[in-house]
Each structure stands twice: as structure tokens, then as C-alpha cells.
XYZ file of C-alpha atoms in Angstrom:
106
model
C -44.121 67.407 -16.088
C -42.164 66.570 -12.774
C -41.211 69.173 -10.022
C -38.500 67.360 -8.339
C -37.759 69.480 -4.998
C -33.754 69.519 -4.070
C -31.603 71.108 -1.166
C -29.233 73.541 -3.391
C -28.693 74.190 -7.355
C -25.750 75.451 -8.779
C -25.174 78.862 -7.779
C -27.635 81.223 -6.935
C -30.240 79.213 -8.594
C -33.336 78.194 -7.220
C -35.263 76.710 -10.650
C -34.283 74.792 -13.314
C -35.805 72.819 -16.331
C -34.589 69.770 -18.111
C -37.601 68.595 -20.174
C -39.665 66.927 -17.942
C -38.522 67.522 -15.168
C -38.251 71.256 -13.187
C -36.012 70.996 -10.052
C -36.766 73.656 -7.805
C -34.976 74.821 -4.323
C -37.111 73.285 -1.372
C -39.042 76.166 0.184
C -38.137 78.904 -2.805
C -40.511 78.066 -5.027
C -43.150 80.443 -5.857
C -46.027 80.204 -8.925
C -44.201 83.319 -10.599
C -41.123 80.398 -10.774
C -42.627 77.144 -11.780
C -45.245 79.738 -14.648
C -41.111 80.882 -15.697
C -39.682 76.925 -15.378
C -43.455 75.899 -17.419
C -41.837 78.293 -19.928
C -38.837 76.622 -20.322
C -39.988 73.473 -20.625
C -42.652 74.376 -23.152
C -39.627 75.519 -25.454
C -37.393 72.789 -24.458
C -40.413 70.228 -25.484
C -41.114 72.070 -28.713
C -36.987 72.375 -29.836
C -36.515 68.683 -28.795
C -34.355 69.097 -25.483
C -30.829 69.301 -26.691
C -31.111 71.604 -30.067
C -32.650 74.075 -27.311
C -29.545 73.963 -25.266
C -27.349 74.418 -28.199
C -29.214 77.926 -29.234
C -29.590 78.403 -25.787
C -25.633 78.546 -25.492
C -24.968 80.021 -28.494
C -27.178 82.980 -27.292
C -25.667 83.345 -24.522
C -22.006 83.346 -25.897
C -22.786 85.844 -28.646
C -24.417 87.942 -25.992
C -21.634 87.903 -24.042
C -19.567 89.552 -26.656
C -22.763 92.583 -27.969
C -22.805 93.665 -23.830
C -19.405 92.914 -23.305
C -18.757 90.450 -20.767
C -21.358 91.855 -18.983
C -22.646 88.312 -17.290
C -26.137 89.154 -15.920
C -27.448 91.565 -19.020
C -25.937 88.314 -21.575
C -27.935 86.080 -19.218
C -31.439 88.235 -19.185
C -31.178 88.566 -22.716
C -30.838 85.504 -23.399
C -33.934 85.206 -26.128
C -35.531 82.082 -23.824
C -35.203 84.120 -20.879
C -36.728 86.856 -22.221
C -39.641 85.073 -23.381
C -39.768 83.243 -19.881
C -39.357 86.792 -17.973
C -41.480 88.709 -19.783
C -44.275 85.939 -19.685
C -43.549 84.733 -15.642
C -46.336 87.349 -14.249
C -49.179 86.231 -16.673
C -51.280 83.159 -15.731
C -52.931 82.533 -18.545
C -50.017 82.814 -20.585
C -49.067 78.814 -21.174
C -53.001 78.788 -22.041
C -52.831 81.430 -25.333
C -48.991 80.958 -26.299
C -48.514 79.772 -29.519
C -45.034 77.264 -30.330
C -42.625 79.152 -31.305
C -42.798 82.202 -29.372
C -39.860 82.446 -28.263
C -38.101 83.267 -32.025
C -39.610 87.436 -31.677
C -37.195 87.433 -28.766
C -34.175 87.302 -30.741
């Protein structure tokens, strides 16, 4: 994996994976982030990069429509998030996950 440090992300982000890298804001990064970002690119890795991004939008979109319009909720539900959200706190979590996980988020 490469962290790649950078100024600014697109809005009010301040991590983001593309499998293998993890850009992360210069001076917001925190372990909490990068165990979140390890996350993602554990799923990206194990869904073969773009596939992820498809379900990953397609999520998204249909959540969206079940909270209606409601941006942030469609976003944290998001079943990658979740998995990524739920797991962020828990170092040992990368250690004991199995592939896959992220599927009982849906």
C-alpha cells in the first residue's frame, strides 16, 4: 500500500483509496482514518478495483432513492462504508476480517 499525502481532496474529504494507493489530507490524518482507508482498500483489492466502484455507485444511487435524497444517510449507508465505519475504531480488525465482509452490510 501507498499513503500519498496531498494539499486538498474533493470536498470535505480528507481520505481516499484507489487500490494501492490512500491519499490522505497533509496534517488530517489520524490511525482511526488510514484503519477506515486500510478498509477500503482491502475490499477494493478483493472486488478487483473497478467492479468495487460499480457496486459502490450503484449503492449509493439506490440509497439515494430508500432515504430520499437524503445525501449524507445514502453516503453512511453505503454497505462499504458501513463496513469501514463500523470497523475504523478496532485495531485488530484488518488482522481477524475475513474477504468478503463487507456483503452482511447490505
Amino acid at each position: 500500500m501507498r499513503i500519498v499525502i496531498v494539499k486538498k481532496l474533493f470536498g470535505s474529504y480528507i481520505g481516499f483509496t484507489f487500490y494501492p494507493f490512500i491519499f490522505v489530507v497533509k496534517g488530517k490524518h489520524s490511525l482511526k482514518l488510514m484503519r477506515h482507508e486500510y478498509i477500503h482498500a482491502m475490499q477494493q483489492k478483493e472486488m478487483l478495483v473497478i467492479p468495487f466502484y460499480i457496486v459502490y455507485l450503484l449503492n449509493y444511487i439506490f440509497n439515494l432513492v430508500y432515504y430520499r435524497l437524503d445525501i449524507k444517510r445514502a453516503y453512511r449507508n453505503i454497505c462499504f462504508e458501513r463496513e469501514a465505519y463500523e470497523n475504523e475504531y478496532d485495531a485488530n480488525y484488518l488482522k481477524y476480517r475475513k474477504k468478503w465482509s463487507w456483503t452482511k452490510y447490505f
